[in-house]
Each structure stands twice: as structure tokens, then as C-alpha cells.
Amino acid sequence: MHELIQVLCVDDEINILNVVRRQLDDEEFEVQTALTVEEGLQILAQKTPIHVVLSDFRMPGMNGVEFLQQVARVRPEAVGIVLSGFADIPAVRQALEKDALFSFIAKPWKASELRKAVMDAAALSNLRSREEGSLP
Amino acid sequence: MLEKNVRRQVLIPLTLTFVILITSFLYTSYRIRMDEYASGLTHRYHHVQNILESLIAGRTKSMMTAAEFIAGQKRFQWAMIAGDREALLQHASAIRERLVAGQQITHFNFYDTAGRNILRIYQPDDTSESSERFTKRQAMEKGTPVSGLELGRVGAFTLRLTYPWWVEGELIGYIEFGQEIDHILQELKEITEIDFLISLDKSHLERDAWEEGMRILGRRADWDFLPDKVVIDQTISMPASVAAGLIASRTIDQESGSVFEFDKRSYRARSFPLYDAARRSVGEFILLKDITKEVSSFRSFLTRVVPFSLVLSATLFAFAFRVLGRVDRRLVQVQESLSREFEKQADTNQKLETEIAERRRAEEKLIVLNESLEQRVLERTSELKALNAEIEASRAALEEAYRDLQIQQATILQQDKMACIGQLAAGVAHDINNPIGFVAGNLEVIQKYWDRTGEFLKIQSDALNVCAPPELLEHVEQSRGRLKIDHVAGEFPAVMAECLDGAERVTKIVLNLKGFSRIDEEGARIADIHECLESTIGIVSNELRYKASLVRRYGEISPLYCCPQQLNQVFMNLLINAAQAIDRWGEITIRTWAERQKVFISIGDTGCGIPEEHLSNIFEPFYTTKKAGGGTGLGLSIVYDIIKQHGGAISVESTPGKGTLFTIELPLQAQEARSA
Ligand SMILES: Nc1ncnc2c1ncn2[C@@H]1O[C@H](COP(=O)(O)OP(=O)(O)OP(=O)(O)O)[C@@H](O)[C@H]1O
Ligand SMILES: [Mg+2]
């Protein structure tokens, strides 16, 4: 009766996308990947549910935090996580403080670390969608 | 003119000399004569006086004898005591002739004890009181016989003796004798053969009495002969005018006396005062000497000497005149030749003078020129000096500016270097993070896949063991051996671990690089010093690894408000210097501790050390002992700068050959920390 955790991962580096998919290819997760922000937004536009959005910080066209802010407008129940290099920390920290994203993971990361972060984010997402459902 | 001059100059003094010589000679001989006469006169006077005195003394003595004789006669005594004038006259008349003839006693009187006249033997009828006499008064006062010359009213000198008549200690009266001096003078004239003249002051005389007296003596009496004096006796009769001139002569009472002439004869005269018994000056005794012979002999001497000396002088004069004439001529000749010479010389002189004047003008011009030149040189020199000073100053300023620039440039270079490293590190970190991210991630995936594969293989072999034929089992077993599957399975965890370790190390390097540059951070913030130290160590570990073992003695220190990036630079410089100071192998010790609101960081090494004399230089920019290209000499100066900006301090202790210890102190409450 387990509902799969729907994860969207956006990164301009295909290898990162592959690793993330491989690390999350267990029963509970279903991972969709996008190489660009636009692709990611297209996936989000489909009616399939997305619980967690994993985004790189540095991407052509738009940075991770900006992207997640857009995501929040389209899918308020989706919880954002930033995968970041150290160089980007100040901007990410600012976003964290504004509650625009749930957490960040520094590259390189540990698989266990990633799984835990995604699980926590999914739990939050569930909470958000239930609140949303009861409200209208 | 010259001729006259020479003659005058020589002849006038010469003539004067002659004149003076002759005059002084004549005068001297005249003076000598005069002195002779004078002394002769004085001598004569003394002689006369001696004789006169002895004459007077003789007379006085004979009068005394007569008085004593009478006083001793009893008959006289009785007559006197009795006051019997007749008896006295009778007795006296008996000896009267004898007295007059033998002794020329012309006065014979008796007085009573009160001095009153009793009897005048020569004029018994005259009983009038006799005039007051000095000798009588003296005798009455003293009670002894008194004698002396006394001037009578008639103008005759009388030698008188008053004899107090004592009988058996009682005074009974006085006996008086007297005789005219005339007699004595006659006698004197006879003895001395001199001429004299006696004059008396009219004030002591009565005209009638005197004229009578003179008539009695048979002499000429002329009362008006002289204004204030009368002549009572003279051995040479001379006219009144001569006598008056003589007496009035001023020099007559002086030693040389006065000379006068009359009747073709020359006389020398000298006067001596005449005194009576009372020592009154009553007139003069003028001594006369006939010098006619001497005068004529002196005259003849003169008539011989003067012409002789005149002739001699004239001869000498003539001689001198002639000689001088010759000299004059010579002089004139010389003068002429000289003047000719002089004229020539004058010409040359004239030329010379004009030349000299021209030269002088030229010299003056030169001096003026020189002065202005000097002035100009001086001005120029001072201008140059000022310019030099300016140049020097600007050069110094330029040098300083250049040095400042160098320092700035070097500092900028250093900071640029750091910034570059930071930027590079940031870029590299981003680029490396992605590959490392998927490498490390895939490694984990491989691990997962390996685990799963292992699990499946175990299930497979278990299934084979249950139902597979023995040959197949044999084959599987052989393959397992050939492929060293057991070995692979055993090695796999180690391979994985090593791969993961490598990935982790790369991650760390990138982290350090980033952490060191802090390019992504704002300047000042609260930072952990230990973190800074560690990131720096990470960066320089390659430098340290082959030189020294690093010893960390970290104490409890609280995070600090600072510029971590700059402190990293400080630590890096100190650590690299330490490593460079170590020749082969040593130890670098990092200590941290907190004390009194301050944080201390010390970095010590066991390197070569710093000589004491260089300790003060090491913080100066560009001071380095490293060989060219080895060091910029800026490291420690930047360190010093940064620590100062943090309000801290840095100190150094060093023992050459043993090692060096740098100690940094930073205040916990930094006053100002510069932003990066
Ligand atoms: N730990 C030390 N032991 C011995 N000498 C030292 C030490 N630290 C500094 N010095 C001396 O001080 C000098 C100045 O050091 P500084 O760091 O300013 O310049 P540098 O090291 O010569 O050049 P750079 O830092 O540019 O490489 C050095 O040349 C060295 O002689
Ligand atoms: Mg140095």
C-alpha cells in the first residue's frame, strides 16, 4: 500500500542525474530527471505527483534557488533540496533562511545522506498535501 | 742759493760759538776776579773787626782796672758814702790827668745807688741828670759791670763802662768811665791801613749837638750832605754825590760789594751795619778798598786777551769760509749734474706715472669686474645649491614614493596571488565537485551493486550445489579458481575503501583551497582560529611534509572576530618561513592559548634561527636572506601589517642554530578588523 515517493532531479550534468537515480532506485522512490530547468518545469506541468525536487545550484539560465522558487508556485506541495558546491554556500544559506527550500546537500555527498534528506522532504510534502486537501 | 745756505748754515753757528766762547771766557775771568775781591773785602772786614774788638776789649779792660782802683780806695769810699762831692772831686782830680793822658778817658762820673748823677769829674759844675744810658741801666739791673759802645747825641760813639760800687757787700753807687771811639778808630787806621767811611742815621742825632760835636772834633759837619744820613768820619774825602751814590748803592751790603770811581781811582766798597751797646743798628761802617791797580791789570789782561781771541776766531772763520766755498762749488757741480739727471729721470717718471695710472685704472676696473663676477658666481652657486637641494629633496621624495610603490605593488601582488588562488580554487572546486560527486556516488552504487551481485551468486551456488551434475560443479569450481573469485571477493572491500579514500582526499583538497581563499566570504566575521590554521596547513602541507613533523598543541580558545582570509595568509607565511628555515628535517610546533581576553598563537621551528643583529630587520619590507628569486622579503612585513590591523602584536625569539619562535597575540574584542 506504499505510495512511491516521486522525485524530480534537475542537473546540467548527466552523470550526477545517473548517480542520483541509481542511488534512489529502491522500491520507495521513483525518480524522474531533467537536464535543464525547462525540461524540469515540463515534467512538473504533467499531472503526475512530485514530492521532492532535487536541483543543482549552478545551472545555465537560472540558479537552483530561483528554480525552486518557481517550483513552489507551480507545485506548492513539492519540497525542494539543493545539491550544491561549496562556492555557492552564501546564496544557498540565504534561501534556506527564507524557507524557500528545505535543505541542501553539498557535493560530493553520501548516498545515505541523500536518501535521508529525500525521505524527510517527502514526509514534509505529504504533510503539505494533506493540509492542502483539507483546506478547500 | 745752495751756496749761501751752506755757508750760512755752517758759519752762523760757528760765529755764535766763537762769540759765546769768548764771552763766557771773559765773563768767567771777570767773575773769578770779583769773587777774589769780594772774599778779599770780607776777609779784610773780619780782620778789621777783630782788631777793633781787641782794641775795644783792651780799652774796656784798662777802664775796668781804673774803676776797680778807685772803688778800692778808702778815701773814695768814704767820700762816696758820705756823699761828699768836694772830696770826691778832689780825690778824682788827683788822678784825672793820668786817666786822660794815659787812657784817653774823657768821661768820669759818679752816680748814687738810684743812678742819680752825683758828680761829673770833667764838668763838676754840670749837675743836670744825664740822659738814660743802656750800660748804666744794665749795670743797675744786673749789679755787675757792663760796658759797650754808645752813640751820643752829638753823633760820637763812646765806649762806656758802668761799674757798680760795692763796699763790704753793700752798694754805695756807680762809677762810670767813657772814651770817644774816635781815638780807637784813629788807632785802627794806623794799624790796618784801610780806608773807611762811617755814616749814621739822622734819627739818632740832634742837628745842633752833632754840629757842635763835630766842630769840637775839628771835622767838617754837613747835615744836609745826605738826605737821611750824616757822615761822621771818613778817611778819604769824597764829593757828596759820590758818597750819596755809594751809600744808596744796592749791592753795597752784599758780598761782592759795589765798585765806584772818583778822582781817577777805582774803589770797591762794602758796608757793614753798626750796632751800639743795645744792639741797635745806628749806621754803617763802609769799608773801602782801592782797586785801581787791579782794575788796570785786568784791563791790560783784557786788551791782550780780546784781540788775540778775535784774531784767532777770524782766522778760523776765514779758514772755514774758504773750505766751505770749495765744498759749495763741489756741491753746485754735483747739483747741476744731478738736476740734469733728475730732468731725465723726471721724463721717465712722467711716463711711468702715466703708465702706472693707466694700470691702476685697469686694476680698478678688474677689481670691480672681479667683484661682480664673484657676486655672480656666488649667486649662481647659491642658486645651484638651492636647485641641488630641491633635486635632492625631490629625488628623496621620488625614492620614497618609488619604495612605497614597490611595497604597494608587492603587497598587491601578494594579495593578487591570494585572490588568484582563491578564484582558481573556487572555479576548480565547482568543476571538481561535480565529477567527484558522481565518482563518489557511483562508487557507493558499485558497492551496492556488488553486494547485490554477491547475494545473487550465493543463491546461485546454493542452487547449483543442490541440483547440478558433478561435472558442472567441477567446472564451476575450476572457473572460480581460475578467475580468483574468492580473491576478488576478498580484495573488493579494500579496492572500494581506497577509491572512496581517494575521492575523499580530493574533496578535502578542494575544500581547503576554498577555505583558504575564502573568496566566497565577506571580510570580517567570527571565525575559529583552529579552522583557519587547519585550512592553511592543508594548503602548505606539501611544503611541510618533507621538511618537518607538525606538532599541534591547541588550547581552549573561543572564536574570534577577524578576517580569516588574512589570518590564513599570516599563518601560511609563518609556516612556509619555518619550513624554509629547516635544512633537512625538523619540527614545527603550533600552539594556541587564551589569556586575559587575548588569543595567542605561536609557531616555532627547529630551523637555522636568526642572528640577533637581524631581528630588528626581518619585519621590514624587502628584507630577505634568501637567494635571488628565492624570496621577496615581503612575507613578514605583510604579516606585521595584518596583525597590526587586527589590533594585535607579533614578537619573535630566536637562537641561531636552535630555532625561532613567532608569537602572535590577538585581542578577543577586536577594535577594528579590516574588510577583505
Ligand atoms: N622561521 C624563521 N627562521 C629563520 N629565519 C627566518 C624565519 N622567518 C623569517 N626569517 C628570516 O626573515 C627574512 C624575511 O622573511 P620574509 O618572510 O619577510 O621574507 P622571505 O621569506 O625571505 O621572502 P618571501 O616571504 O617572499 O618568500 C627571511 O629571509 C629569513 O632570513
Ligand atoms: Mg617568507
JSON list of C-alpha atoms and ligand atoms in Angstrom, two decimals, chain B residues 573 576-577 580 626 635-636, ligand 2:
[
{"chain": "B", "resi": 573, "resn": "ASN", "atom": "CA", "xyz": [53.79, 32.90, 5.62]},
{"chain": "B", "resi": 576, "resn": "ILE", "atom": "CA", "xyz": [56.48, 28.48, 4.96]},
{"chain": "B", "resi": 577, "resn": "ASN", "atom": "CA", "xyz": [59.27, 30.57, 6.58]},
{"chain": "B", "resi": 580, "resn": "GLN", "atom": "CA", "xyz": [62.36, 27.10, 4.68]},
{"chain": "B", "resi": 626, "resn": "LYS", "atom": "CA", "xyz": [67.13, 34.09, 0.62]},
{"chain": "B", "resi": 635, "resn": "GLY", "atom": "CA", "xyz": [56.19, 37.89, 3.84]},
{"chain": "B", "resi": 636, "resn": "LEU", "atom": "CA", "xyz": [56.82, 39.12, 7.35]},
{"chain": "C", "resi": 2, "resn": "MG", "atom": "MG", "xyz": [58.65, 34.29, 3.80]}
]
